[in-house]
PDB file of C-alpha atoms in Angstrom:
ATOM      1  CA  UNK A 253     -35.954  -4.818   6.548  1.00  0.00           C
ATOM      2  CA  UNK A 254     -35.667  -7.355   3.716  1.00  0.00           C
ATOM      3  CA  UNK A 255     -38.980  -8.210   2.104  1.00  0.00           C
ATOM      4  CA  UNK A 256     -38.095 -11.725   0.988  1.00  0.00           C
ATOM      5  CA  UNK A 257     -35.537 -14.485   1.188  1.00  0.00           C
ATOM      6  CA  UNK A 258     -33.639 -13.304  -1.918  1.00  0.00           C
ATOM      7  CA  UNK A 259     -33.168  -9.790  -0.515  1.00  0.00           C
ATOM      8  CA  UNK A 260     -31.870 -11.283   2.729  1.00  0.00           C
ATOM      9  CA  UNK A 261     -29.365 -13.372   0.732  1.00  0.00           C
ATOM     10  CA  UNK A 262     -28.157 -10.244  -1.081  1.00  0.00           C
ATOM     11  CA  UNK A 263     -27.624  -8.363   2.176  1.00  0.00           C
ATOM     12  CA  UNK A 264     -25.880 -11.288   3.857  1.00  0.00           C
ATOM     13  CA  UNK A 265     -23.405 -11.839   1.016  1.00  0.00           C
ATOM     14  CA  UNK A 266     -22.809  -8.120   0.530  1.00  0.00           C
ATOM     15  CA  UNK A 267     -22.012  -7.850   4.247  1.00  0.00           C
ATOM     16  CA  UNK A 268     -19.776 -10.926   4.085  1.00  0.00           C
ATOM     17  CA  UNK A 269     -17.791  -9.506   1.167  1.00  0.00           C
ATOM     18  CA  UNK A 270     -17.488  -6.112   2.877  1.00  0.00           C
ATOM     19  CA  UNK A 271     -16.044  -7.923   5.909  1.00  0.00           C
ATOM     20  CA  UNK A 272     -13.709 -10.007   3.715  1.00  0.00           C
ATOM     21  CA  UNK A 273     -12.539  -6.848   1.952  1.00  0.00           C
ATOM     22  CA  UNK A 274     -11.904  -5.151   5.285  1.00  0.00           C
ATOM     23  CA  UNK A 275     -10.015  -8.060   6.873  1.00  0.00           C
ATOM     24  CA  UNK A 276      -7.961  -8.818   3.762  1.00  0.00           C
ATOM     25  CA  UNK A 277      -6.964  -5.149   3.536  1.00  0.00           C
ATOM     26  CA  UNK A 278      -6.258  -4.852   7.255  1.00  0.00           C
ATOM     27  CA  UNK A 279      -3.964  -7.902   7.356  1.00  0.00           C
ATOM     28  CA  UNK A 280      -0.821  -7.129   5.405  1.00  0.00           C
ATOM     29  CA  UNK A 281       2.343  -8.983   4.552  1.00  0.00           C
ATOM     30  CA  UNK A 282       5.672  -7.120   4.680  1.00  0.00           C
ATOM     31  CA  UNK A 283       7.819  -7.014   1.556  1.00  0.00           C
ATOM     32  CA  UNK A 284      10.987  -5.155   0.640  1.00  0.00           C
ATOM     33  CA  UNK A 285       9.261  -1.926  -0.485  1.00  0.00           C
ATOM     34  CA  UNK A 286       6.447  -1.830   2.073  1.00  0.00           C
ATOM     35  CA  UNK A 287       3.616  -4.305   2.449  1.00  0.00           C
ATOM     36  CA  UNK A 288       1.069  -6.186   0.363  1.00  0.00           C
ATOM     37  CA  UNK A 289      -2.484  -7.099   1.269  1.00  0.00           C
ATOM     38  CA  UNK A 290      -5.254  -9.041  -0.458  1.00  0.00           C
ATOM     39  CA  UNK A 291      -7.887  -6.307  -0.205  1.00  0.00           C
ATOM     40  CA  UNK A 292      -8.101  -5.687  -3.944  1.00  0.00           C
ATOM     41  CA  UNK A 293      -8.569  -9.415  -4.478  1.00  0.00           C
ATOM     42  CA  UNK A 294     -11.912  -9.141  -2.683  1.00  0.00           C
ATOM     43  CA  UNK A 295     -12.753  -5.841  -4.379  1.00  0.00           C
ATOM     44  CA  UNK A 296     -12.438  -7.700  -7.695  1.00  0.00           C
ATOM     45  CA  UNK A 297     -14.358 -10.741  -6.456  1.00  0.00           C
ATOM     46  CA  UNK A 298     -17.090  -8.512  -5.030  1.00  0.00           C
ATOM     47  CA  UNK A 299     -17.759  -6.941  -8.410  1.00  0.00           C
ATOM     48  CA  UNK A 300     -17.454 -10.255 -10.192  1.00  0.00           C
ATOM     49  CA  UNK A 301     -19.723 -12.310  -7.946  1.00  0.00           C
ATOM     50  CA  UNK A 302     -22.130  -9.819  -6.356  1.00  0.00           C
ATOM     51  CA  UNK A 303     -22.556  -7.237  -9.123  1.00  0.00           C
ATOM     52  CA  UNK A 304     -24.024  -3.945  -7.895  1.00  0.00           C
ATOM     53  CA  UNK A 305     -24.081  -5.224  -4.314  1.00  0.00           C
ATOM     54  CA  UNK A 306     -20.385  -5.999  -4.671  1.00  0.00           C
ATOM     55  CA  UNK A 307     -19.680  -2.385  -5.531  1.00  0.00           C
ATOM     56  CA  UNK A 308     -21.125  -1.370  -2.167  1.00  0.00           C
ATOM     57  CA  UNK A 309     -19.191  -4.173  -0.435  1.00  0.00           C
ATOM     58  CA  UNK A 310     -15.897  -3.068  -1.987  1.00  0.00           C
ATOM     59  CA  UNK A 311     -16.462   0.539  -0.950  1.00  0.00           C
ATOM     60  CA  UNK A 312     -17.632  -0.185   2.583  1.00  0.00           C
ATOM     61  CA  UNK A 313     -14.884  -2.690   3.435  1.00  0.00           C
ATOM     62  CA  UNK A 314     -12.111  -0.524   1.984  1.00  0.00           C
ATOM     63  CA  UNK A 315     -13.293   2.775   3.470  1.00  0.00           C
ATOM     64  CA  UNK A 316     -13.747   1.319   6.948  1.00  0.00           C
ATOM     65  CA  UNK A 317     -10.236  -0.130   6.766  1.00  0.00           C
ATOM     66  CA  UNK A 318      -8.800   3.275   5.798  1.00  0.00           C
ATOM     67  CA  UNK A 319     -10.594   4.771   8.781  1.00  0.00           C
ATOM     68  CA  UNK A 320      -9.453   2.097  11.262  1.00  0.00           C
ATOM     69  CA  UNK A 321      -5.836   2.128  10.050  1.00  0.00           C
ATOM     70  CA  UNK A 322      -5.567   5.919  10.334  1.00  0.00           C
ATOM     71  CA  UNK A 323      -5.619   6.715   6.620  1.00  0.00           C
ATOM     72  CA  UNK A 324      -8.762   8.848   6.751  1.00  0.00           C
ATOM     73  CA  UNK A 325      -7.177  11.303   4.304  1.00  0.00           C
ATOM     74  CA  UNK A 326      -7.524   8.592   1.630  1.00  0.00           C
ATOM     75  CA  UNK A 327     -11.238   7.904   2.237  1.00  0.00           C
ATOM     76  CA  UNK A 328     -12.539  10.140  -0.602  1.00  0.00           C
ATOM     77  CA  UNK A 329     -10.154   8.504  -3.082  1.00  0.00           C
ATOM     78  CA  UNK A 330     -10.815   5.003  -1.774  1.00  0.00           C
ATOM     79  CA  UNK A 331     -14.571   5.511  -2.029  1.00  0.00           C
ATOM     80  CA  UNK A 332     -14.353   6.430  -5.704  1.00  0.00           C
ATOM     81  CA  UNK A 333     -11.478   4.153  -6.743  1.00  0.00           C
ATOM     82  CA  UNK A 334     -12.695   0.927  -5.116  1.00  0.00           C
ATOM     83  CA  UNK A 335     -16.228   1.583  -6.357  1.00  0.00           C
ATOM     84  CA  UNK A 336     -14.939   2.093  -9.916  1.00  0.00           C
ATOM     85  CA  UNK A 337     -12.817  -1.037  -9.655  1.00  0.00           C
ATOM     86  CA  UNK A 338     -15.733  -3.265  -8.627  1.00  0.00           C
ATOM     87  CA  UNK A 339     -18.002  -1.585 -11.199  1.00  0.00           C
ATOM     88  CA  UNK A 340     -15.449  -2.185 -13.960  1.00  0.00           C
ATOM     89  CA  UNK A 341     -15.134  -5.873 -13.116  1.00  0.00           C
ATOM     90  CA  UNK A 342     -18.910  -6.243 -12.896  1.00  0.00           C
ATOM     91  CA  UNK A 343     -19.520  -4.599 -16.271  1.00  0.00           C
ATOM     92  CA  UNK A 344     -16.687  -6.339 -18.144  1.00  0.00           C
ATOM     93  CA  UNK A 345     -16.786  -9.825 -16.616  1.00  0.00           C
ATOM     94  CA  UNK A 346     -19.573 -10.173 -14.071  1.00  0.00           C
ATOM     95  CA  UNK A 347     -22.435 -10.293 -16.562  1.00  0.00           C
ATOM     96  CA  UNK A 348     -20.769 -12.638 -19.064  1.00  0.00           C
ATOM     97  CA  UNK A 349     -17.983 -14.538 -17.355  1.00  0.00           C
ATOM     98  CA  UNK A 350     -14.896 -16.067 -18.911  1.00  0.00           C
ATOM     99  CA  UNK A 351     -11.435 -16.423 -17.447  1.00  0.00           C
ATOM    100  CA  UNK A 352      -9.943 -14.083 -20.053  1.00  0.00           C
ATOM    101  CA  UNK A 353     -12.648 -11.464 -19.349  1.00  0.00           C
ATOM    102  CA  UNK A 354     -11.942 -11.731 -15.624  1.00  0.00           C
ATOM    103  CA  UNK A 355      -8.202 -11.231 -16.059  1.00  0.00           C
ATOM    104  CA  UNK A 356      -8.669  -8.298 -18.449  1.00  0.00           C
ATOM    105  CA  UNK A 357     -11.298  -6.713 -16.198  1.00  0.00           C
ATOM    106  CA  UNK A 358      -9.083  -7.170 -13.133  1.00  0.00           C
ATOM    107  CA  UNK A 359      -6.131  -5.677 -15.004  1.00  0.00           C
ATOM    108  CA  UNK A 360      -8.209  -2.621 -15.972  1.00  0.00           C
ATOM    109  CA  UNK A 361      -9.537  -2.316 -12.409  1.00  0.00           C
ATOM    110  CA  UNK A 362      -5.999  -2.320 -11.048  1.00  0.00           C
ATOM    111  CA  UNK A 363      -4.935   0.270 -13.641  1.00  0.00           C
ATOM    112  CA  UNK A 364      -7.775   2.429 -12.295  1.00  0.00           C
ATOM    113  CA  UNK A 365      -6.397   1.928  -8.780  1.00  0.00           C
ATOM    114  CA  UNK A 366      -2.830   2.862  -9.733  1.00  0.00           C
ATOM    115  CA  UNK A 367      -3.883   5.925 -11.748  1.00  0.00           C
ATOM    116  CA  UNK A 368      -6.528   6.953  -9.216  1.00  0.00           C
ATOM    117  CA  UNK A 369      -4.236   6.991  -6.206  1.00  0.00           C
ATOM    118  CA  UNK A 370      -1.485   8.679  -8.214  1.00  0.00           C
ATOM    119  CA  UNK A 371      -3.839  11.483  -9.281  1.00  0.00           C
ATOM    120  CA  UNK A 372      -5.260  11.840  -5.775  1.00  0.00           C
ATOM    121  CA  UNK A 373      -1.824  12.050  -4.166  1.00  0.00           C
ATOM    122  CA  UNK A 374      -0.456  14.307  -6.900  1.00  0.00           C
ATOM    123  CA  UNK A 375      -3.263  16.871  -7.006  1.00  0.00           C
ATOM    124  CA  UNK A 376      -5.479  16.512  -3.933  1.00  0.00           C
ATOM    125  CA  UNK A 377      -2.775  15.790  -1.382  1.00  0.00           C
ATOM    126  CA  UNK A 378      -0.318  18.217  -2.960  1.00  0.00           C
ATOM    127  CA  UNK A 379       2.474  15.705  -3.436  1.00  0.00           C
ATOM    128  CA  UNK A 380       3.069  16.704  -7.037  1.00  0.00           C
ATOM    129  CA  UNK A 381       5.419  14.403  -8.881  1.00  0.00           C
ATOM    130  CA  UNK A 382       6.427  12.893  -5.530  1.00  0.00           C
ATOM    131  CA  UNK A 383       3.327  10.754  -5.985  1.00  0.00           C
ATOM    132  CA  UNK A 384       5.232   8.827  -8.666  1.00  0.00           C
ATOM    133  CA  UNK A 385       6.990   6.968  -5.843  1.00  0.00           C
ATOM    134  CA  UNK A 386       3.784   5.070  -4.997  1.00  0.00           C
ATOM    135  CA  UNK A 387       3.280   3.698  -8.519  1.00  0.00           C
ATOM    136  CA  UNK A 388       5.649   0.673  -8.268  1.00  0.00           C
ATOM    137  CA  UNK A 389       4.125  -0.380  -4.942  1.00  0.00           C
ATOM    138  CA  UNK A 390       0.579   0.020  -6.269  1.00  0.00           C
ATOM    139  CA  UNK A 391       1.487  -1.967  -9.403  1.00  0.00           C
ATOM    140  CA  UNK A 392       2.831  -4.790  -7.232  1.00  0.00           C
ATOM    141  CA  UNK A 393      -0.288  -4.639  -5.071  1.00  0.00           C
ATOM    142  CA  UNK A 394      -2.435  -4.805  -8.219  1.00  0.00           C
ATOM    143  CA  UNK A 395      -0.508  -7.729  -9.658  1.00  0.00           C
ATOM    144  CA  UNK A 396      -0.961  -9.712  -6.458  1.00  0.00           C
ATOM    145  CA  UNK A 397      -4.694  -8.947  -6.525  1.00  0.00           C
ATOM    146  CA  UNK A 398      -5.095 -10.034 -10.148  1.00  0.00           C
ATOM    147  CA  UNK A 399      -3.384 -13.361  -9.495  1.00  0.00           C
ATOM    148  CA  UNK A 400      -5.088 -14.015  -6.145  1.00  0.00           C
ATOM    149  CA  UNK A 401      -8.589 -13.129  -7.369  1.00  0.00           C
ATOM    150  CA  UNK A 402      -8.190 -15.297 -10.465  1.00  0.00           C
ATOM    151  CA  UNK A 403      -6.976 -18.311  -8.499  1.00  0.00           C
ATOM    152  CA  UNK A 404      -9.614 -17.865  -5.800  1.00  0.00           C
ATOM    153  CA  UNK A 405     -12.456 -17.466  -8.314  1.00  0.00           C
ATOM    154  CA  UNK A 406     -11.403 -20.626 -10.185  1.00  0.00           C
ATOM    155  CA  UNK A 407     -11.326 -22.562  -6.899  1.00  0.00           C
ATOM    156  CA  UNK A 408     -14.713 -21.196  -5.792  1.00  0.00           C
ATOM    157  CA  UNK A 409     -16.194 -21.915  -9.210  1.00  0.00           C
ATOM    158  CA  UNK A 410     -14.937 -25.522  -9.274  1.00  0.00           C
ATOM    159  CA  UNK A 411     -16.449 -26.143  -5.840  1.00  0.00           C
ATOM    160  CA  UNK A 412     -19.787 -24.701  -7.073  1.00  0.00           C
ATOM    161  CA  UNK A 413     -19.719 -21.990  -4.388  1.00  0.00           C
ATOM    162  CA  UNK A 414     -19.910 -19.166  -6.951  1.00  0.00           C
ATOM    163  CA  UNK A 415     -23.091 -20.630  -8.419  1.00  0.00           C
ATOM    164  CA  UNK A 416     -24.708 -20.686  -4.967  1.00  0.00           C
ATOM    165  CA  UNK A 417     -23.806 -17.102  -4.037  1.00  0.00           C
ATOM    166  CA  UNK A 418     -23.770 -15.260  -7.378  1.00  0.00           C
ATOM    167  CA  UNK A 419     -26.482 -12.594  -7.338  1.00  0.00           C
TER     168      UNK A 419
END
């Protein structure tokens, strides 16, 4: 049970971002080589806006989506990768924000995602070099997330919403 109003605010926004991460991962848009979703956009925004609470939000929303969509085999990787992504953004841009820091942090977070899933598929799932096939898709997914999270953060910042929810 939260002890004060500030702790309640942290829990509410962490829960909201976990839900946003889940829904934006669950809803996907078909493209030529598969599909794209905005889940990583909210993983990045979670780390950027909510800090340590955002790391938990990114993990919870992403892992639950893997479970619901039938990708339970990816849960161990998702837990680590999405947590590292949000942590990276928090450390590099969440404490001292600038647009350039956000873009660089998001780029590094997405590089972690691409490399992380490649390594997981290659070694843990036994796909070997067949895991290389997922790299172009994951790069596209990451690029969409970098652009979407940057645009969305700028909009939220201009409307003063970030200032009201930043923890």
